[in-house]
PDB file of C-alpha atoms in Angstrom:
ATOM      1  CA  MET A   1      22.592 -24.428  -1.732  1.00 72.00           C
ATOM      2  CA  ILE A   2      24.345 -27.610  -2.937  1.00 81.00           C
ATOM      3  CA  LYS A   3      22.559 -27.339  -6.310  1.00 81.00           C
ATOM      4  CA  LEU A   4      23.838 -23.752  -6.731  1.00 76.00           C
ATOM      5  CA  PHE A   5      27.341 -24.878  -5.803  1.00 77.00           C
ATOM      6  CA  PHE A   6      27.372 -27.676  -8.413  1.00 78.00           C
ATOM      7  CA  ARG A   7      25.906 -25.384 -11.067  1.00 81.00           C
ATOM      8  CA  ASP A   8      28.594 -22.886 -10.343  1.00 80.00           C
ATOM      9  CA  GLN A   9      31.384 -25.456 -10.436  1.00 83.00           C
ATOM     10  CA  PHE A  10      29.934 -27.370 -13.441  1.00 85.00           C
ATOM     11  CA  PRO A  11      32.357 -25.774 -16.031  1.00 84.00           C
ATOM     12  CA  LEU A  12      35.365 -26.853 -13.865  1.00 87.00           C
ATOM     13  CA  ILE A  13      33.991 -30.389 -13.533  1.00 86.00           C
ATOM     14  CA  LEU A  14      33.320 -30.564 -17.234  1.00 89.00           C
ATOM     15  CA  ILE A  15      36.810 -29.325 -18.165  1.00 90.00           C
ATOM     16  CA  ASN A  16      38.408 -31.904 -15.857  1.00 87.00           C
ATOM     17  CA  VAL A  17      36.361 -34.737 -17.330  1.00 88.00           C
ATOM     18  CA  ILE A  18      37.257 -33.644 -20.848  1.00 89.00           C
ATOM     19  CA  GLN A  19      40.878 -33.358 -19.815  1.00 88.00           C
ATOM     20  CA  LEU A  20      40.983 -36.876 -18.340  1.00 86.00           C
ATOM     21  CA  ALA A  21      39.212 -38.256 -21.419  1.00 88.00           C
ATOM     22  CA  VAL A  22      41.817 -36.590 -23.745  1.00 87.00           C
ATOM     23  CA  ILE A  23      44.723 -37.967 -21.625  1.00 85.00           C
ATOM     24  CA  VAL A  24      43.319 -41.508 -21.763  1.00 83.00           C
ATOM     25  CA  THR A  25      42.668 -41.211 -25.518  1.00 85.00           C
ATOM     26  CA  VAL A  26      46.238 -39.984 -26.180  1.00 84.00           C
ATOM     27  CA  LEU A  27      47.740 -42.776 -24.118  1.00 80.00           C
ATOM     28  CA  TRP A  28      45.555 -45.387 -25.876  1.00 79.00           C
ATOM     29  CA  LEU A  29      46.428 -44.079 -29.336  1.00 79.00           C
ATOM     30  CA  SER A  30      50.122 -44.130 -28.355  1.00 79.00           C
ATOM     31  CA  ASP A  31      49.850 -47.919 -27.938  1.00 76.00           C
ATOM     32  CA  PHE A  32      49.902 -47.582 -24.153  1.00 74.00           C
ATOM     33  CA  ARG A  33      47.810 -50.540 -23.055  1.00 72.00           C
ATOM     34  CA  GLU A  34      48.486 -50.646 -19.270  1.00 80.00           C
ATOM     35  CA  VAL A  35      44.862 -50.603 -18.171  1.00 79.00           C
ATOM     36  CA  SER A  36      45.690 -50.548 -14.425  1.00 83.00           C
ATOM     37  CA  LEU A  37      47.870 -47.455 -14.897  1.00 83.00           C
ATOM     38  CA  ILE A  38      45.216 -45.754 -16.981  1.00 81.00           C
ATOM     39  CA  PHE A  39      42.691 -46.392 -14.238  1.00 85.00           C
ATOM     40  CA  TYR A  40      45.230 -45.149 -11.655  1.00 85.00           C
ATOM     41  CA  ILE A  41      45.567 -41.838 -13.680  1.00 83.00           C
ATOM     42  CA  LEU A  42      41.777 -41.528 -13.750  1.00 86.00           C
ATOM     43  CA  PHE A  43      41.544 -42.154 -10.022  1.00 88.00           C
ATOM     44  CA  LEU A  44      44.167 -39.471  -9.283  1.00 88.00           C
ATOM     45  CA  GLY A  45      42.345 -36.948 -11.502  1.00 87.00           C
ATOM     46  CA  ILE A  46      39.017 -37.668  -9.883  1.00 89.00           C
ATOM     47  CA  PHE A  47      40.528 -37.694  -6.390  1.00 90.00           C
ATOM     48  CA  PHE A  48      42.212 -34.291  -6.738  1.00 90.00           C
ATOM     49  CA  LEU A  49      39.047 -32.778  -8.324  1.00 89.00           C
ATOM     50  CA  THR A  50      36.837 -34.117  -5.529  1.00 90.00           C
ATOM     51  CA  GLY A  51      39.224 -32.791  -2.889  1.00 91.00           C
ATOM     52  CA  TYR A  52      39.246 -29.395  -4.468  1.00 87.00           C
ATOM     53  CA  LEU A  53      35.419 -29.326  -4.713  1.00 87.00           C
ATOM     54  CA  VAL A  54      35.112 -30.295  -1.022  1.00 89.00           C
ATOM     55  CA  TYR A  55      37.568 -27.598   0.036  1.00 85.00           C
ATOM     56  CA  ARG A  56      35.812 -25.070  -2.199  1.00 82.00           C
ATOM     57  CA  TYR A  57      32.413 -25.957  -0.750  1.00 83.00           C
ATOM     58  CA  ILE A  58      33.618 -25.693   2.815  1.00 82.00           C
ATOM     59  CA  THR A  59      35.318 -22.349   2.356  1.00 80.00           C
ATOM     60  CA  LEU A  60      32.336 -20.852   0.377  1.00 78.00           C
ATOM     61  CA  ARG A  61      29.487 -22.547   2.240  1.00 78.00           C
ATOM     62  CA  LYS A  62      28.308 -19.299   3.917  1.00 77.00           C
ATOM     63  CA  PHE A  63      28.546 -17.533   0.596  1.00 74.00           C
ATOM     64  CA  TYR A  64      26.257 -19.980  -1.167  1.00 73.00           C
ATOM     65  CA  GLN A  65      23.910 -19.972   1.850  1.00 76.00           C
ATOM     66  CA  VAL A  66      23.471 -16.256   1.518  1.00 73.00           C
ATOM     67  CA  LEU A  67      22.829 -16.461  -2.172  1.00 70.00           C
ATOM     68  CA  THR A  68      20.141 -19.094  -1.819  1.00 74.00           C
ATOM     69  CA  SER A  69      18.349 -17.843   1.361  1.00 73.00           C
ATOM     70  CA  PRO A  70      15.662 -15.091   1.271  1.00 73.00           C
ATOM     71  CA  ILE A  71      16.554 -11.876   2.992  1.00 70.00           C
ATOM     72  CA  ALA A  72      14.558 -11.475   6.263  1.00 68.00           C
ATOM     73  CA  ARG A  73      16.181  -8.257   7.483  1.00 70.00           C
ATOM     74  CA  LEU A  74      18.478  -5.598   6.049  1.00 68.00           C
ATOM     75  CA  GLU A  75      21.007  -6.053   8.875  1.00 68.00           C
ATOM     76  CA  GLU A  76      21.933  -9.443   7.459  1.00 66.00           C
ATOM     77  CA  VAL A  77      24.595  -7.696   5.358  1.00 63.00           C
ATOM     78  CA  PHE A  78      26.586  -7.215   8.614  1.00 67.00           C
ATOM     79  CA  ASP A  79      26.595 -10.941   9.436  1.00 66.00           C
ATOM     80  CA  THR A  80      30.009 -12.649   9.252  1.00 61.00           C
ATOM     81  CA  PHE A  81      30.798 -14.301   5.953  1.00 65.00           C
ATOM     82  CA  ASP A  82      33.466 -16.869   5.097  1.00 66.00           C
ATOM     83  CA  ALA A  83      37.048 -15.668   4.943  1.00 67.00           C
ATOM     84  CA  ALA A  84      37.364 -16.600   1.233  1.00 71.00           C
ATOM     85  CA  PRO A  85      38.125 -13.599  -1.030  1.00 75.00           C
ATOM     86  CA  LEU A  86      34.830 -14.066  -2.996  1.00 72.00           C
ATOM     87  CA  SER A  87      32.771 -14.080   0.230  1.00 71.00           C
ATOM     88  CA  ALA A  88      34.620 -10.994   1.543  1.00 74.00           C
ATOM     89  CA  ALA A  89      34.126  -9.173  -1.691  1.00 77.00           C
ATOM     90  CA  LEU A  90      30.358  -9.937  -1.595  1.00 73.00           C
ATOM     91  CA  SER A  91      30.091  -8.824   1.990  1.00 75.00           C
ATOM     92  CA  ASN A  92      31.828  -5.473   1.265  1.00 79.00           C
ATOM     93  CA  LEU A  93      29.483  -4.997  -1.810  1.00 79.00           C
ATOM     94  CA  LEU A  94      26.365  -5.622   0.262  1.00 77.00           C
ATOM     95  CA  LYS A  95      27.519  -3.279   3.042  1.00 81.00           C
ATOM     96  CA  ALA A  96      28.247  -0.558   0.473  1.00 84.00           C
ATOM     97  CA  GLN A  97      24.789  -1.104  -1.074  1.00 83.00           C
ATOM     98  CA  HIS A  98      23.180  -1.026   2.470  1.00 81.00           C
ATOM     99  CA  ARG A  99      24.884   2.312   3.231  1.00 86.00           C
ATOM    100  CA  LEU A 100      23.730   3.770  -0.129  1.00 89.00           C
ATOM    101  CA  TYR A 101      20.186   2.530   0.473  1.00 86.00           C
ATOM    102  CA  ILE A 102      20.019   4.032   3.963  1.00 87.00           C
ATOM    103  CA  GLU A 103      21.375   7.349   2.638  1.00 90.00           C
ATOM    104  CA  GLU A 104      18.780   7.401  -0.225  1.00 91.00           C
ATOM    105  CA  ILE A 105      15.915   6.512   2.231  1.00 89.00           C
ATOM    106  CA  ALA A 106      16.990   9.397   4.522  1.00 90.00           C
ATOM    107  CA  VAL A 107      17.020  11.866   1.613  1.00 91.00           C
ATOM    108  CA  ALA A 108      13.541  10.528   0.386  1.00 89.00           C
ATOM    109  CA  ASN A 109      12.109  10.816   3.883  1.00 85.00           C
ATOM    110  CA  SER A 110      13.500  14.413   4.251  1.00 87.00           C
ATOM    111  CA  LYS A 111      11.909  15.389   0.875  1.00 87.00           C
ATOM    112  CA  LYS A 112       8.586  13.725   1.871  1.00 82.00           C
ATOM    113  CA  ASN A 113       8.530  15.548   5.213  1.00 82.00           C
ATOM    114  CA  GLU A 114       9.232  18.869   3.426  1.00 84.00           C
ATOM    115  CA  HIS A 115       6.473  18.133   0.969  1.00 82.00           C
ATOM    116  CA  MET A 116       3.996  17.312   3.734  1.00 81.00           C
ATOM    117  CA  THR A 117       4.923  20.494   5.671  1.00 82.00           C
ATOM    118  CA  PHE A 118       4.408  22.503   2.504  1.00 85.00           C
ATOM    119  CA  ILE A 119       1.015  20.816   1.845  1.00 84.00           C
ATOM    120  CA  ASN A 120      -0.153  21.419   5.374  1.00 81.00           C
ATOM    121  CA  GLN A 121       0.942  25.104   5.338  1.00 85.00           C
ATOM    122  CA  TRP A 122      -0.583  25.569   1.854  1.00 87.00           C
ATOM    123  CA  VAL A 123      -3.981  24.132   2.886  1.00 85.00           C
ATOM    124  CA  HIS A 124      -4.168  26.285   5.964  1.00 82.00           C
ATOM    125  CA  GLN A 125      -3.214  29.343   3.938  1.00 86.00           C
ATOM    126  CA  MET A 126      -5.916  28.551   1.397  1.00 87.00           C
ATOM    127  CA  LYS A 127      -8.517  28.173   4.182  1.00 83.00           C
ATOM    128  CA  THR A 128      -7.904  31.705   5.313  1.00 85.00           C
ATOM    129  CA  PRO A 129      -9.180  33.375   2.051  1.00 87.00           C
ATOM    130  CA  LEU A 130     -12.096  30.891   1.996  1.00 86.00           C
ATOM    131  CA  SER A 131     -13.069  32.017   5.509  1.00 85.00           C
ATOM    132  CA  VAL A 132     -12.867  35.673   4.477  1.00 87.00           C
ATOM    133  CA  ILE A 133     -15.075  35.006   1.407  1.00 86.00           C
ATOM    134  CA  GLU A 134     -17.649  33.291   3.718  1.00 83.00           C
ATOM    135  CA  LEU A 135     -17.637  36.362   6.047  1.00 85.00           C
ATOM    136  CA  ILE A 136     -18.073  38.708   3.092  1.00 85.00           C
ATOM    137  CA  ILE A 137     -21.068  36.951   1.613  1.00 84.00           C
ATOM    138  CA  GLN A 138     -22.794  35.851   4.805  1.00 80.00           C
ATOM    139  CA  ASP A 139     -25.097  38.876   4.865  1.00 78.00           C
ATOM    140  CA  TYR A 140     -26.167  38.502   1.232  1.00 78.00           C
ATOM    141  CA  ASP A 141     -28.816  36.142  -0.110  1.00 77.00           C
ATOM    142  CA  ASP A 142     -29.314  35.970  -3.847  1.00 79.00           C
ATOM    143  CA  GLU A 143     -28.777  33.440  -6.565  1.00 80.00           C
ATOM    144  CA  GLN A 144     -25.155  34.509  -7.313  1.00 83.00           C
ATOM    145  CA  ILE A 145     -24.167  34.384  -3.662  1.00 83.00           C
ATOM    146  CA  HIS A 146     -25.661  30.864  -3.419  1.00 80.00           C
ATOM    147  CA  SER A 147     -23.449  29.850  -6.376  1.00 83.00           C
ATOM    148  CA  ILE A 148     -20.401  31.377  -4.673  1.00 85.00           C
ATOM    149  CA  ARG A 149     -21.212  29.441  -1.463  1.00 84.00           C
ATOM    150  CA  GLU A 150     -21.514  26.229  -3.450  1.00 82.00           C
ATOM    151  CA  GLU A 151     -18.080  26.765  -5.052  1.00 84.00           C
ATOM    152  CA  THR A 152     -16.430  27.642  -1.659  1.00 86.00           C
ATOM    153  CA  ASP A 153     -17.947  24.487  -0.219  1.00 83.00           C
ATOM    154  CA  LYS A 154     -16.336  22.487  -2.999  1.00 83.00           C
ATOM    155  CA  LEU A 155     -13.056  24.178  -2.415  1.00 88.00           C
ATOM    156  CA  GLU A 156     -13.164  23.558   1.323  1.00 86.00           C
ATOM    157  CA  LYS A 157     -13.992  19.890   0.826  1.00 84.00           C
ATOM    158  CA  GLY A 158     -11.171  19.525  -1.708  1.00 86.00           C
ATOM    159  CA  LEU A 159      -8.647  21.172   0.645  1.00 87.00           C
ATOM    160  CA  GLU A 160      -9.821  18.895   3.440  1.00 86.00           C
ATOM    161  CA  MET A 161      -9.239  15.817   1.280  1.00 86.00           C
ATOM    162  CA  VAL A 162      -5.764  17.020   0.383  1.00 86.00           C
ATOM    163  CA  LEU A 163      -4.938  17.666   4.043  1.00 85.00           C
ATOM    164  CA  TYR A 164      -6.194  14.239   5.223  1.00 86.00           C
ATOM    165  CA  ALA A 165      -4.432  12.426   2.382  1.00 85.00           C
ATOM    166  CA  ALA A 166      -1.196  14.140   3.457  1.00 82.00           C
ATOM    167  CA  ARG A 167      -1.748  13.373   7.133  1.00 82.00           C
ATOM    168  CA  LEU A 168      -2.366   9.671   6.288  1.00 83.00           C
ATOM    169  CA  GLU A 169       1.437   9.420   5.744  1.00 77.00           C
ATOM    170  CA  VAL A 170       2.052  10.153   9.455  1.00 77.00           C
ATOM    171  CA  PHE A 171      -1.169   8.543  10.742  1.00 79.00           C
ATOM    172  CA  ALA A 172       0.465   7.010  13.819  1.00 72.00           C
ATOM    173  CA  GLN A 173       1.314  10.565  15.087  1.00 75.00           C
ATOM    174  CA  ASP A 174      -2.157  11.972  14.388  1.00 77.00           C
ATOM    175  CA  PHE A 175      -4.767   9.723  15.912  1.00 81.00           C
ATOM    176  CA  HIS A 176      -6.098   8.862  19.323  1.00 87.00           C
ATOM    177  CA  VAL A 177      -8.556   6.018  19.803  1.00 87.00           C
ATOM    178  CA  LYS A 178     -11.309   6.523  22.399  1.00 91.00           C
ATOM    179  CA  PRO A 179     -15.089   5.858  22.764  1.00 92.00           C
ATOM    180  CA  VAL A 180     -16.909   7.930  20.157  1.00 92.00           C
ATOM    181  CA  PRO A 181     -20.706   8.433  20.288  1.00 93.00           C
ATOM    182  CA  LEU A 182     -21.699   7.255  16.799  1.00 92.00           C
ATOM    183  CA  LYS A 183     -24.926   9.205  16.647  1.00 92.00           C
ATOM    184  CA  GLN A 184     -23.245  12.434  17.573  1.00 93.00           C
ATOM    185  CA  ALA A 185     -20.512  11.966  15.020  1.00 93.00           C
ATOM    186  CA  VAL A 186     -23.060  11.336  12.239  1.00 94.00           C
ATOM    187  CA  GLU A 187     -25.248  14.304  13.351  1.00 94.00           C
ATOM    188  CA  GLN A 188     -22.174  16.585  13.205  1.00 93.00           C
ATOM    189  CA  VAL A 189     -21.346  15.464   9.720  1.00 93.00           C
ATOM    190  CA  ILE A 190     -24.994  16.131   8.644  1.00 93.00           C
ATOM    191  CA  ARG A 191     -24.799  19.656  10.109  1.00 92.00           C
ATOM    192  CA  ASP A 192     -21.544  20.328   8.289  1.00 89.00           C
ATOM    193  CA  ASN A 193     -23.115  19.197   5.021  1.00 89.00           C
ATOM    194  CA  LYS A 194     -26.459  21.095   5.511  1.00 89.00           C
ATOM    195  CA  ARG A 195     -25.963  23.220   2.342  1.00 86.00           C
ATOM    196  CA  LEU A 196     -25.039  20.076   0.343  1.00 87.00           C
ATOM    197  CA  PHE A 197     -28.295  18.356   1.312  1.00 89.00           C
ATOM    198  CA  ILE A 198     -30.388  21.440   0.518  1.00 88.00           C
ATOM    199  CA  LYS A 199     -28.716  22.101  -2.761  1.00 86.00           C
ATOM    200  CA  ASN A 200     -29.202  18.482  -3.986  1.00 87.00           C
ATOM    201  CA  ARG A 201     -32.658  18.159  -2.370  1.00 90.00           C
ATOM    202  CA  VAL A 202     -31.509  14.976  -0.705  1.00 91.00           C
ATOM    203  CA  TYR A 203     -32.182  14.519   3.058  1.00 91.00           C
ATOM    204  CA  PRO A 204     -30.889  12.106   5.587  1.00 92.00           C
ATOM    205  CA  GLU A 205     -33.196   9.774   7.514  1.00 92.00           C
ATOM    206  CA  LEU A 206     -31.415   8.917  10.749  1.00 92.00           C
ATOM    207  CA  ASN A 207     -32.101   5.802  12.866  1.00 91.00           C
ATOM    208  CA  LEU A 208     -29.277   5.445  15.383  1.00 90.00           C
ATOM    209  CA  SER A 209     -29.158   4.619  19.026  1.00 89.00           C
ATOM    210  CA  GLU A 210     -26.791   6.061  21.615  1.00 87.00           C
ATOM    211  CA  VAL A 211     -24.075   3.506  20.837  1.00 90.00           C
ATOM    212  CA  THR A 212     -20.375   4.280  21.233  1.00 91.00           C
ATOM    213  CA  VAL A 213     -17.513   2.869  19.153  1.00 91.00           C
ATOM    214  CA  GLU A 214     -13.776   2.745  19.661  1.00 91.00           C
ATOM    215  CA  SER A 215     -12.311   5.074  17.030  1.00 92.00           C
ATOM    216  CA  ASP A 216     -10.684   8.443  16.460  1.00 91.00           C
ATOM    217  CA  GLY A 217     -13.399  11.077  16.251  1.00 91.00           C
ATOM    218  CA  LYS A 218     -11.668  13.340  13.730  1.00 91.00           C
ATOM    219  CA  TRP A 219     -10.697  10.589  11.288  1.00 93.00           C
ATOM    220  CA  LEU A 220     -14.083   8.831  11.725  1.00 94.00           C
ATOM    221  CA  ALA A 221     -15.864  12.145  10.891  1.00 93.00           C
ATOM    222  CA  PHE A 222     -13.842  12.418   7.690  1.00 92.00           C
ATOM    223  CA  VAL A 223     -14.732   8.784   6.721  1.00 93.00           C
ATOM    224  CA  ILE A 224     -18.492   9.364   7.339  1.00 94.00           C
ATOM    225  CA  ASN A 225     -18.329  12.689   5.479  1.00 93.00           C
ATOM    226  CA  GLN A 226     -16.803  10.984   2.367  1.00 91.00           C
ATOM    227  CA  ILE A 227     -19.395   8.259   2.358  1.00 93.00           C
ATOM    228  CA  MET A 228     -22.301  10.624   2.910  1.00 92.00           C
ATOM    229  CA  THR A 229     -21.072  13.108   0.262  1.00 90.00           C
ATOM    230  CA  ASN A 230     -20.947  10.269  -2.273  1.00 89.00           C
ATOM    231  CA  ALA A 231     -24.434   9.084  -1.281  1.00 91.00           C
ATOM    232  CA  VAL A 232     -25.893  12.627  -1.743  1.00 90.00           C
ATOM    233  CA  LYS A 233     -24.040  13.255  -5.022  1.00 87.00           C
ATOM    234  CA  TYR A 234     -25.189   9.967  -6.651  1.00 88.00           C
ATOM    235  CA  SER A 235     -28.725  10.359  -5.376  1.00 88.00           C
ATOM    236  CA  ALA A 236     -29.344  13.857  -6.625  1.00 84.00           C
ATOM    237  CA  GLY A 237     -32.168  13.990  -9.180  1.00 81.00           C
ATOM    238  CA  LYS A 238     -33.042  10.303  -8.672  1.00 84.00           C
ATOM    239  CA  SER A 239     -33.960  10.038  -4.977  1.00 85.00           C
ATOM    240  CA  ASP A 240     -34.540  12.515  -2.118  1.00 87.00           C
ATOM    241  CA  LYS A 241     -33.455  10.190   0.746  1.00 91.00           C
ATOM    242  CA  ILE A 242     -30.421   8.583   2.180  1.00 93.00           C
ATOM    243  CA  TYR A 243     -30.813   6.232   5.078  1.00 94.00           C
ATOM    244  CA  ILE A 244     -28.401   6.097   7.979  1.00 95.00           C
ATOM    245  CA  SER A 245     -28.893   3.260  10.451  1.00 94.00           C
ATOM    246  CA  GLU A 246     -27.056   0.740  12.522  1.00 92.00           C
ATOM    247  CA  ALA A 247     -26.855  -3.010  12.889  1.00 91.00           C
ATOM    248  CA  ARG A 248     -25.407  -5.103  15.628  1.00 87.00           C
ATOM    249  CA  THR A 249     -23.759  -8.436  15.107  1.00 82.00           C
ATOM    250  CA  LYS A 250     -21.559 -10.763  17.128  1.00 81.00           C
ATOM    251  CA  ALA A 251     -18.557  -9.143  15.401  1.00 77.00           C
ATOM    252  CA  GLY A 252     -19.518  -5.650  16.429  1.00 83.00           C
ATOM    253  CA  VAL A 253     -21.495  -2.545  15.469  1.00 91.00           C
ATOM    254  CA  GLN A 254     -22.169  -1.629  11.790  1.00 92.00           C
ATOM    255  CA  LEU A 255     -22.988   1.814  10.542  1.00 94.00           C
ATOM    256  CA  LEU A 256     -25.153   1.509   7.386  1.00 95.00           C
ATOM    257  CA  ILE A 257     -25.392   4.371   4.833  1.00 94.00           C
ATOM    258  CA  GLU A 258     -27.807   3.518   2.041  1.00 94.00           C
ATOM    259  CA  ASP A 259     -28.919   5.541  -0.923  1.00 92.00           C
ATOM    260  CA  GLU A 260     -31.362   4.914  -3.769  1.00 90.00           C
ATOM    261  CA  GLY A 261     -29.261   6.686  -6.369  1.00 88.00           C
ATOM    262  CA  VAL A 262     -27.609   5.605  -9.556  1.00 89.00           C
ATOM    263  CA  GLY A 263     -25.757   2.666  -8.051  1.00 89.00           C
ATOM    264  CA  ILE A 264     -22.436   1.175  -9.290  1.00 89.00           C
ATOM    265  CA  PRO A 265     -22.096  -1.080 -12.353  1.00 88.00           C
ATOM    266  CA  LYS A 266     -21.136  -4.623 -11.505  1.00 86.00           C
ATOM    267  CA  SER A 267     -17.921  -4.325 -13.519  1.00 85.00           C
ATOM    268  CA  ASP A 268     -16.767  -1.361 -11.318  1.00 85.00           C
ATOM    269  CA  ILE A 269     -17.744  -2.670  -7.832  1.00 87.00           C
ATOM    270  CA  LYS A 270     -14.481  -4.421  -7.182  1.00 86.00           C
ATOM    271  CA  ARG A 271     -12.426  -1.358  -8.049  1.00 88.00           C
ATOM    272  CA  VAL A 272     -14.255   1.472  -6.265  1.00 88.00           C
ATOM    273  CA  PHE A 273     -11.653   1.512  -3.448  1.00 89.00           C
ATOM    274  CA  ASP A 274      -8.704   1.751  -5.874  1.00 87.00           C
ATOM    275  CA  PRO A 275      -6.937   5.150  -5.956  1.00 84.00           C
ATOM    276  CA  PHE A 276      -8.160   7.497  -8.795  1.00 79.00           C
ATOM    277  CA  PHE A 277     -10.705   4.974 -10.094  1.00 79.00           C
ATOM    278  CA  THR A 278     -13.834   6.812 -11.135  1.00 77.00           C
ATOM    279  CA  GLY A 279     -15.449   4.074 -13.324  1.00 74.00           C
ATOM    280  CA  GLU A 280     -18.538   4.513 -15.444  1.00 73.00           C
ATOM    281  CA  ASN A 281     -20.147   6.977 -13.061  1.00 72.00           C
ATOM    282  CA  GLY A 282     -17.044   9.150 -13.207  1.00 67.00           C
ATOM    283  CA  ARG A 283     -17.735   9.825 -16.874  1.00 69.00           C
ATOM    284  CA  VAL A 284     -21.159  11.215 -15.984  1.00 68.00           C
ATOM    285  CA  TYR A 285     -20.127  13.062 -12.768  1.00 66.00           C
ATOM    286  CA  ARG A 286     -17.082  14.999 -13.780  1.00 60.00           C
ATOM    287  CA  GLU A 287     -16.252  16.111 -10.265  1.00 65.00           C
ATOM    288  CA  SER A 288     -15.320  12.566  -9.249  1.00 72.00           C
ATOM    289  CA  THR A 289     -11.654  12.292  -8.285  1.00 73.00           C
ATOM    290  CA  GLY A 290     -11.561   8.624  -7.404  1.00 75.00           C
ATOM    291  CA  MET A 291      -9.857   9.446  -4.068  1.00 83.00           C
ATOM    292  CA  GLY A 292     -12.724   9.566  -1.595  1.00 84.00           C
ATOM    293  CA  LEU A 293     -13.375   5.787  -1.106  1.00 89.00           C
ATOM    294  CA  SER A 294      -9.665   5.062  -1.457  1.00 89.00           C
ATOM    295  CA  LEU A 295      -8.964   7.268   1.502  1.00 90.00           C
ATOM    296  CA  VAL A 296     -11.938   5.775   3.346  1.00 92.00           C
ATOM    297  CA  ARG A 297     -10.534   2.265   2.967  1.00 92.00           C
ATOM    298  CA  ASP A 298      -6.935   3.327   3.962  1.00 92.00           C
ATOM    299  CA  ILE A 299      -8.143   5.182   7.071  1.00 92.00           C
ATOM    300  CA  CYS A 300     -10.423   2.300   8.076  1.00 92.00           C
ATOM    301  CA  ASP A 301      -7.561  -0.142   7.734  1.00 91.00           C
ATOM    302  CA  LYS A 302      -5.398   1.993  10.006  1.00 90.00           C
ATOM    303  CA  LEU A 303      -8.230   2.437  12.573  1.00 90.00           C
ATOM    304  CA  GLY A 304      -8.982  -1.260  12.583  1.00 90.00           C
ATOM    305  CA  HIS A 305     -12.437  -0.819  11.004  1.00 92.00           C
ATOM    306  CA  THR A 306     -13.826  -2.666   7.923  1.00 92.00           C
ATOM    307  CA  VAL A 307     -15.632  -1.023   5.030  1.00 93.00           C
ATOM    308  CA  GLU A 308     -17.851  -2.996   2.695  1.00 92.00           C
ATOM    309  CA  ILE A 309     -19.969  -1.912  -0.227  1.00 92.00           C
ATOM    310  CA  GLU A 310     -23.003  -3.458  -1.995  1.00 91.00           C
ATOM    311  CA  SER A 311     -24.651  -1.909  -4.956  1.00 90.00           C
ATOM    312  CA  THR A 312     -27.114  -2.518  -7.798  1.00 88.00           C
ATOM    313  CA  HIS A 313     -26.820  -0.415 -10.860  1.00 87.00           C
ATOM    314  CA  GLY A 314     -29.724   1.905 -11.127  1.00 85.00           C
ATOM    315  CA  LYS A 315     -31.115   1.050  -7.699  1.00 88.00           C
ATOM    316  CA  GLY A 316     -28.712   2.365  -5.113  1.00 90.00           C
ATOM    317  CA  THR A 317     -25.735   1.630  -2.878  1.00 92.00           C
ATOM    318  CA  LEU A 318     -25.270   0.306   0.623  1.00 93.00           C
ATOM    319  CA  LEU A 319     -21.991   1.054   2.431  1.00 93.00           C
ATOM    320  CA  LYS A 320     -21.274  -0.686   5.738  1.00 92.00           C
ATOM    321  CA  LEU A 321     -18.713   0.717   8.207  1.00 93.00           C
ATOM    322  CA  ILE A 322     -17.957  -2.155  10.597  1.00 91.00           C
ATOM    323  CA  PHE A 323     -16.489  -1.501  14.057  1.00 90.00           C
ATOM    324  CA  ASP A 324     -15.049  -4.630  15.525  1.00 80.00           C
ATOM    325  CA  LYS A 325     -15.397  -5.390  19.181  1.00 68.00           C
TER     326      LYS A 325
END
C-alpha cells in the first residue's frame, strides 16, 4: 500500500525537488551566499511537502488499501471508503459496476434457464417419435429393420447425453444420494445395452458381489453406461469380452471396467476427460463426440466419486470408478 502511494505521488515529489533545486541555483547565481538561509528555504520546502504527503496518505489510506488488496467478496464495494473526493468517486464507480454486473448475471441466468427448458422439452419431444418408431418395427425382423433399430439406439443415446449434459447445470436440484446396489445398477445397464453387445459381438463378464455404494442411482447408471459403451465400441472387432469386477481398498469400493480393445495412445491419456477431445481414436471412430468421458468426470466430481483410467495402446483400457467411504 505504501509503495503504491509513493509511486502515485512520485511526480509531485520530483517536481518539488526540481523546484527547490532551481530556487537554490537562482539564489546562488544571484550572488546570494547566505548558506543558513538557503538551508532554511530547503527545510521549509521539504517540511511543507512532507506535511502534504502525510495528510494525503491519511485521507486516502482506505483508497490505496482497496487498490492493493485482493477482492474476497463482491459486497466489498459497499464498504465505507475515505471521505476524500477520489475515494468517493472510486466507491461510486465500483457500486455502479456491481449493479451492472448483477443485472448482466440475472439476464445470463434467465437465458440459460430458458435454454435448458427448451433443451429438456426438445429431448422429450424427440423421444416420442423414437418410441413410435420402436413400436412400429417391433413385429418385424429383417436386416433393414435391424439397421433401423441400430440407428434409433444411437439417436436415443445421443438424446440422453444431451439431456444429462443440460441437467448437469442444475445438478444440485436433480440428485439424491442413497445406498445403491452396485451389481443391480450394472446389470440394468447391461440389459439396456443388450442390442449394443449383440451387434458388436462383445459380451460382458460380470464378477460383482452384493455391495452397496452411496450414490444417485440415475446419475450412476448414466456414468456406467458411458463407460461401458466406450468399452464395447473400442473392443468391437478386436476382442469379444469386457470384464466388470470390483475391488475393495481402505479408501472404499472400486468398480473396474476393463476391455481388451484398441487402447488409448500414451499422448492422449491425459486429455481423455477434456470436453470434445477425441484424440487419435476419434479419427478412426467417427462417431466419437469427446463428451462421454468429460460428462463422466464432471458427474463423478459432483457425486464425490473418483474416476481413473489406465490404458496401453493396442492392448486395452481399465477404467476405475472409486466410491469413497
